[in-house]
Each structure stands twice: as structure tokens, then as C-alpha cells.
PDB file of C-alpha atoms in Angstrom:
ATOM      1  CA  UNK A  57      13.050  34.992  27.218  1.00  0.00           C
ATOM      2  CA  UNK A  58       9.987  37.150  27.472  1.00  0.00           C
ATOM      3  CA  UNK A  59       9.981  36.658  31.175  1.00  0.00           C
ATOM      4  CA  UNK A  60      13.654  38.569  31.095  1.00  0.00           C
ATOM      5  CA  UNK A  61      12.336  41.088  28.821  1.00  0.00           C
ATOM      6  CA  UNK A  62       9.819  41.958  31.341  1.00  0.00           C
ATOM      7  CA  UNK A  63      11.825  41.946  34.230  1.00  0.00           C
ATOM      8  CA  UNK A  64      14.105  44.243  31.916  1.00  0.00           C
ATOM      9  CA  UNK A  65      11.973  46.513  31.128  1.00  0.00           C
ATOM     10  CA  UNK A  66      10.133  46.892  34.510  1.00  0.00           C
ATOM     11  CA  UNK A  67      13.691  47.502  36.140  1.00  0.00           C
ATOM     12  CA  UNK A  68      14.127  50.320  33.557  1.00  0.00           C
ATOM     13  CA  UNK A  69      11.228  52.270  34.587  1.00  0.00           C
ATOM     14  CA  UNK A  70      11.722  51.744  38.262  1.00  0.00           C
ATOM     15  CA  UNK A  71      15.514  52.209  38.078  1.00  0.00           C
ATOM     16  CA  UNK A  72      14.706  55.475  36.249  1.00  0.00           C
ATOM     17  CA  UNK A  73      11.738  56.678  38.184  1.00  0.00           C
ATOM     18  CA  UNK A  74      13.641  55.867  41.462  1.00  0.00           C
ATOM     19  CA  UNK A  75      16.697  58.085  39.612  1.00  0.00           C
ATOM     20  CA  UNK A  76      14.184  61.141  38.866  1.00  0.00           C
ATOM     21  CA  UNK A  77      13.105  61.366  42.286  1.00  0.00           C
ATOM     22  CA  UNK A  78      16.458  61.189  43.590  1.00  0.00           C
ATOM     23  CA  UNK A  79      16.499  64.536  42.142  1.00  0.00           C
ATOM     24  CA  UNK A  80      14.188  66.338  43.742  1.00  0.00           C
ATOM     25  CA  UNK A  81      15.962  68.665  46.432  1.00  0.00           C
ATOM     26  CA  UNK A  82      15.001  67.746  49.875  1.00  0.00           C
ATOM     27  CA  UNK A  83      16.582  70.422  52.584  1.00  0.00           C
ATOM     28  CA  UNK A  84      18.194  68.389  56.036  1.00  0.00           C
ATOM     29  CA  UNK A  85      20.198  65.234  57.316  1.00  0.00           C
ATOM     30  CA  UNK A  86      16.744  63.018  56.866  1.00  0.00           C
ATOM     31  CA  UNK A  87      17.302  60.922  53.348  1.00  0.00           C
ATOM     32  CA  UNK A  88      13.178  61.834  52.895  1.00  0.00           C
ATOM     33  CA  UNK A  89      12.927  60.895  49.176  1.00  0.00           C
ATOM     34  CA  UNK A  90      14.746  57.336  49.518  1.00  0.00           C
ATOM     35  CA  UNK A  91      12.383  57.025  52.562  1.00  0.00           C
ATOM     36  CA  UNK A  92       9.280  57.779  50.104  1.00  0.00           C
ATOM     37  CA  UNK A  93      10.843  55.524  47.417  1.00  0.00           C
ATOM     38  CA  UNK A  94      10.382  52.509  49.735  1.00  0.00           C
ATOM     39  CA  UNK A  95       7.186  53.498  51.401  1.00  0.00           C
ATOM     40  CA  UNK A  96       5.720  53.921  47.782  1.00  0.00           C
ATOM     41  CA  UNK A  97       7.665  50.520  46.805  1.00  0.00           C
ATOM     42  CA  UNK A  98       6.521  48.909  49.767  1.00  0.00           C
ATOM     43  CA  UNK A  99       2.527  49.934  48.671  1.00  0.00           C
ATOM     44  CA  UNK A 100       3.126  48.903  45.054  1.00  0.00           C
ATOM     45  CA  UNK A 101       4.562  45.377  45.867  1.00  0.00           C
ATOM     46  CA  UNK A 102       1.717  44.523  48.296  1.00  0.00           C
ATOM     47  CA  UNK A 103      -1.078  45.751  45.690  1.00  0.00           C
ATOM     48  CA  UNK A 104       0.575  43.211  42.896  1.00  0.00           C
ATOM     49  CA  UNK A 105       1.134  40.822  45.231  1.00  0.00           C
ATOM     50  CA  UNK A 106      -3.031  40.881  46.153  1.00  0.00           C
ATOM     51  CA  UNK A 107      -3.760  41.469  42.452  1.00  0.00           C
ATOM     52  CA  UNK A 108      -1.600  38.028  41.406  1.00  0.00           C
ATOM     53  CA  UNK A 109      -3.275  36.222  44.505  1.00  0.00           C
ATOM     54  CA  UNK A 110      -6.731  36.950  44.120  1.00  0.00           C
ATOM     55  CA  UNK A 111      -6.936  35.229  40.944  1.00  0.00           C
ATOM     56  CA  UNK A 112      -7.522  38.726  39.006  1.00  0.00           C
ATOM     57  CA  UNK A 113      -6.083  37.099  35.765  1.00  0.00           C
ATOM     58  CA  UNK A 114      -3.092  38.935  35.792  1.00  0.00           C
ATOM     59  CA  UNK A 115      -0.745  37.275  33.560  1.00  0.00           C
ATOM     60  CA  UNK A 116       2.224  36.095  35.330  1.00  0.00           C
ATOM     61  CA  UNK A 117       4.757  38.383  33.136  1.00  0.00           C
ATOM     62  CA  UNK A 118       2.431  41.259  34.127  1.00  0.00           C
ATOM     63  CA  UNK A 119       3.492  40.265  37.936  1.00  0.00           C
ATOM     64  CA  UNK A 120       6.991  39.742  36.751  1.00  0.00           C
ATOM     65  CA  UNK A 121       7.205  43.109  34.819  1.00  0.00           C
ATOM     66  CA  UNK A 122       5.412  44.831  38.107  1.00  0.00           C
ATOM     67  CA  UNK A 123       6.713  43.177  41.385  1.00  0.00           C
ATOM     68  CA  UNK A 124      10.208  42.028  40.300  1.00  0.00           C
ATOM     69  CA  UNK A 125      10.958  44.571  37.518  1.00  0.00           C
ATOM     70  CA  UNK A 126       8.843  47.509  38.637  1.00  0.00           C
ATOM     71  CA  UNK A 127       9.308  47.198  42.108  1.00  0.00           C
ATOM     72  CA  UNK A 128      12.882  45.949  42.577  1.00  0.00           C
ATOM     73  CA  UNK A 129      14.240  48.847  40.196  1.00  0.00           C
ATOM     74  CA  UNK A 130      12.324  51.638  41.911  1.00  0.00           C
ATOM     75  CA  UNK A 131      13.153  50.242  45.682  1.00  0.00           C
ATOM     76  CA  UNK A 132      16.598  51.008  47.328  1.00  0.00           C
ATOM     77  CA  UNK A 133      17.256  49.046  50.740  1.00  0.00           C
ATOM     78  CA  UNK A 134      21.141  49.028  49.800  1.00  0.00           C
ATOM     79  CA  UNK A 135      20.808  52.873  49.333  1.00  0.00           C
ATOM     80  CA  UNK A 136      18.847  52.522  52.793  1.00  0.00           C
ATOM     81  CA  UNK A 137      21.436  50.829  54.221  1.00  0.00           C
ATOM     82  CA  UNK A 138      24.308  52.973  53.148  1.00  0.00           C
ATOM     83  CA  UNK A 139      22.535  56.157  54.137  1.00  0.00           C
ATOM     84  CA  UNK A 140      21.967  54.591  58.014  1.00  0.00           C
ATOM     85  CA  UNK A 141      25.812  53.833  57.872  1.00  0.00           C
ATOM     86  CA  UNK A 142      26.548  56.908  56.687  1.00  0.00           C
ATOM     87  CA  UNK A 143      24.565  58.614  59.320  1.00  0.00           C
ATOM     88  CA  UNK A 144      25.711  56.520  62.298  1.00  0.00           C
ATOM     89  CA  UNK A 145      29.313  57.320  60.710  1.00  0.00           C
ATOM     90  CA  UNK A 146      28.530  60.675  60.935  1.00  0.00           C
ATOM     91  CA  UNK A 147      27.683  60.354  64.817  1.00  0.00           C
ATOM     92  CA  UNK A 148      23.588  60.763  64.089  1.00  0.00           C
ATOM     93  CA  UNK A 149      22.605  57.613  65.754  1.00  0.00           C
ATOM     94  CA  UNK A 150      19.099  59.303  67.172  1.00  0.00           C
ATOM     95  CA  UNK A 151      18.659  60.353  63.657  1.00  0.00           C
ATOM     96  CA  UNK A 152      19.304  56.595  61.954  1.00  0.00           C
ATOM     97  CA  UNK A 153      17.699  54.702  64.523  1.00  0.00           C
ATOM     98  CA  UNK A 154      14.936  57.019  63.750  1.00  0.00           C
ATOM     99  CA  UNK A 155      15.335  56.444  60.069  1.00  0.00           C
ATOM    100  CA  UNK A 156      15.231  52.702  60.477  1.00  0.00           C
ATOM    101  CA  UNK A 157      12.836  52.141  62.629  1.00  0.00           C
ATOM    102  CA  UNK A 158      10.308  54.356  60.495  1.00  0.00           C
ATOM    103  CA  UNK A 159      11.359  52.681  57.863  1.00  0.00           C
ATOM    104  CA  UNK A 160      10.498  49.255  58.668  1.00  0.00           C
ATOM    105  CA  UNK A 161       7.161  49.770  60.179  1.00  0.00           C
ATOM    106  CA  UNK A 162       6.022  52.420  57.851  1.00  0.00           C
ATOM    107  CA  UNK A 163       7.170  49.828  54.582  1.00  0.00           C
ATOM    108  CA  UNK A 164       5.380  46.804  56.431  1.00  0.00           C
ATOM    109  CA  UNK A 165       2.029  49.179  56.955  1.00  0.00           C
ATOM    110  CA  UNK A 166       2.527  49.819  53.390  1.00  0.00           C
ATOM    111  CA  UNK A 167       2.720  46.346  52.133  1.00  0.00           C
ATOM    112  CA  UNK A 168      -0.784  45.490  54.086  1.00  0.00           C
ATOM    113  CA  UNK A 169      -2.111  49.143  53.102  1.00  0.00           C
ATOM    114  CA  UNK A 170      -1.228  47.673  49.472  1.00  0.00           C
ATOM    115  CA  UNK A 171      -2.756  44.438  50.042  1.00  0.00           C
ATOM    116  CA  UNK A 172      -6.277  45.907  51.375  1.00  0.00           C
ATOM    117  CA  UNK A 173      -6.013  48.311  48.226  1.00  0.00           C
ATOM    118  CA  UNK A 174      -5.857  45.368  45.652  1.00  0.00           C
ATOM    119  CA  UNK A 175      -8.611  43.252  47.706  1.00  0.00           C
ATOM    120  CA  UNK A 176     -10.615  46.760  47.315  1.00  0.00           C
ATOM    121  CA  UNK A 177      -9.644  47.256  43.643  1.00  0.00           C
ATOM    122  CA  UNK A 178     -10.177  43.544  42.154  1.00  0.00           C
TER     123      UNK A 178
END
């Protein structure tokens, strides 16, 4: 039960910190803030995933709270994926290929930018 109320409460605070910067008004067709969201998602997730690895002692409802709560609130590859649609609906396939293809390399860079950050933090 604690391990839900971790999750839970990790959710909230992504879910609501992913909400806030939805808020912020970015000008043009390019969804920029959901494309920060999962670079900065992408960074987090690889830092706690070095941190639980590297035998820092981080409890495992620490790394629950962080990586699945944290993490999988604040993230938003089904708004990601809705927003390509929406653009390729829209006829801007130069602009959602673009928007994918940053978006995957740019979120795996972050993962291993994350990773190299926890090895250099622990």
C-alpha cells in the first residue's frame, strides 16, 4: 500500500507540474513546451534510473515515487502523439517529422545525459 501511495503522490506532482507548464504561452505551430516536458522527463528518468543502479541506497519507494510517479505524471508521449497527428492532419508533415524525429533522439541523449549525471552525482 505504501508503494501506491508513492506512485500516487509522485503522479500528482508530475501530473501537476506537467499541467503548469502547459501554461506557459509558447508563440507558433511547434508544441515547444510538451517537447521540453519529455526532454526534461527523459533527463530525470535516466538520473533515477543511475541513482537506483549504482547502489546509492535509494529506497525502492524513493525510485517508485521518482521514476514511475514523478516521471510518468510529468511525461506526455500520448500528448506527443496526438500533437504529430494533429499536425500531419493539418498537412505539416515537414513540421511533425521534424517534431518526431527531435524528439526521439533528443529524449534518448537525455536519458544517457541523465545517466552520466547520476554516475557524476553518487
Amino acid at each position: 500500500m505504501v508503494a501506491v501511495l508513492c506512485v500516487g503522490l509522485g503522479g500528482f506532482i508530475g501530473s501537476g507540474g506537467r499541467y503548469l507548464l502547459g501554461l506557459v504561452p509558447v508563440e507558433g505551430d511547434f508544441p515547444l513546451m510538451t517537447f521540453a516536458v519529455n526532454f526534461a522527463g527523459a533527463v530525470l528518468i535516466g538520473a533515477v534510473f543511475e541513482a537506483a543502479t549504482e547502489g546509492s541506497g535509494l529506497p525502492d519507494n524513493a525510485v517508485l515515487f521518482l521514476k514511475t510517479g514523478v516521471c510518468g505524471g510529468f511525461t506526455t508521449f500520448s500528448t506527443f502523439s496526438l500533437e504529430t497527428v494533429t499536425l500531419l492532419s493539418n498537412g505539416k508533415s515537414g513540421l511533425a517529422a521534424a517534431y518526431v524525429a527531435l524528439s526521439v533522439v533528443l529524449c534518448l541523449l537525455g536519458v544517457v545525459l541523465g545517466q552520466w549525471l547520476g554516475q557524476k552525482l553518487a
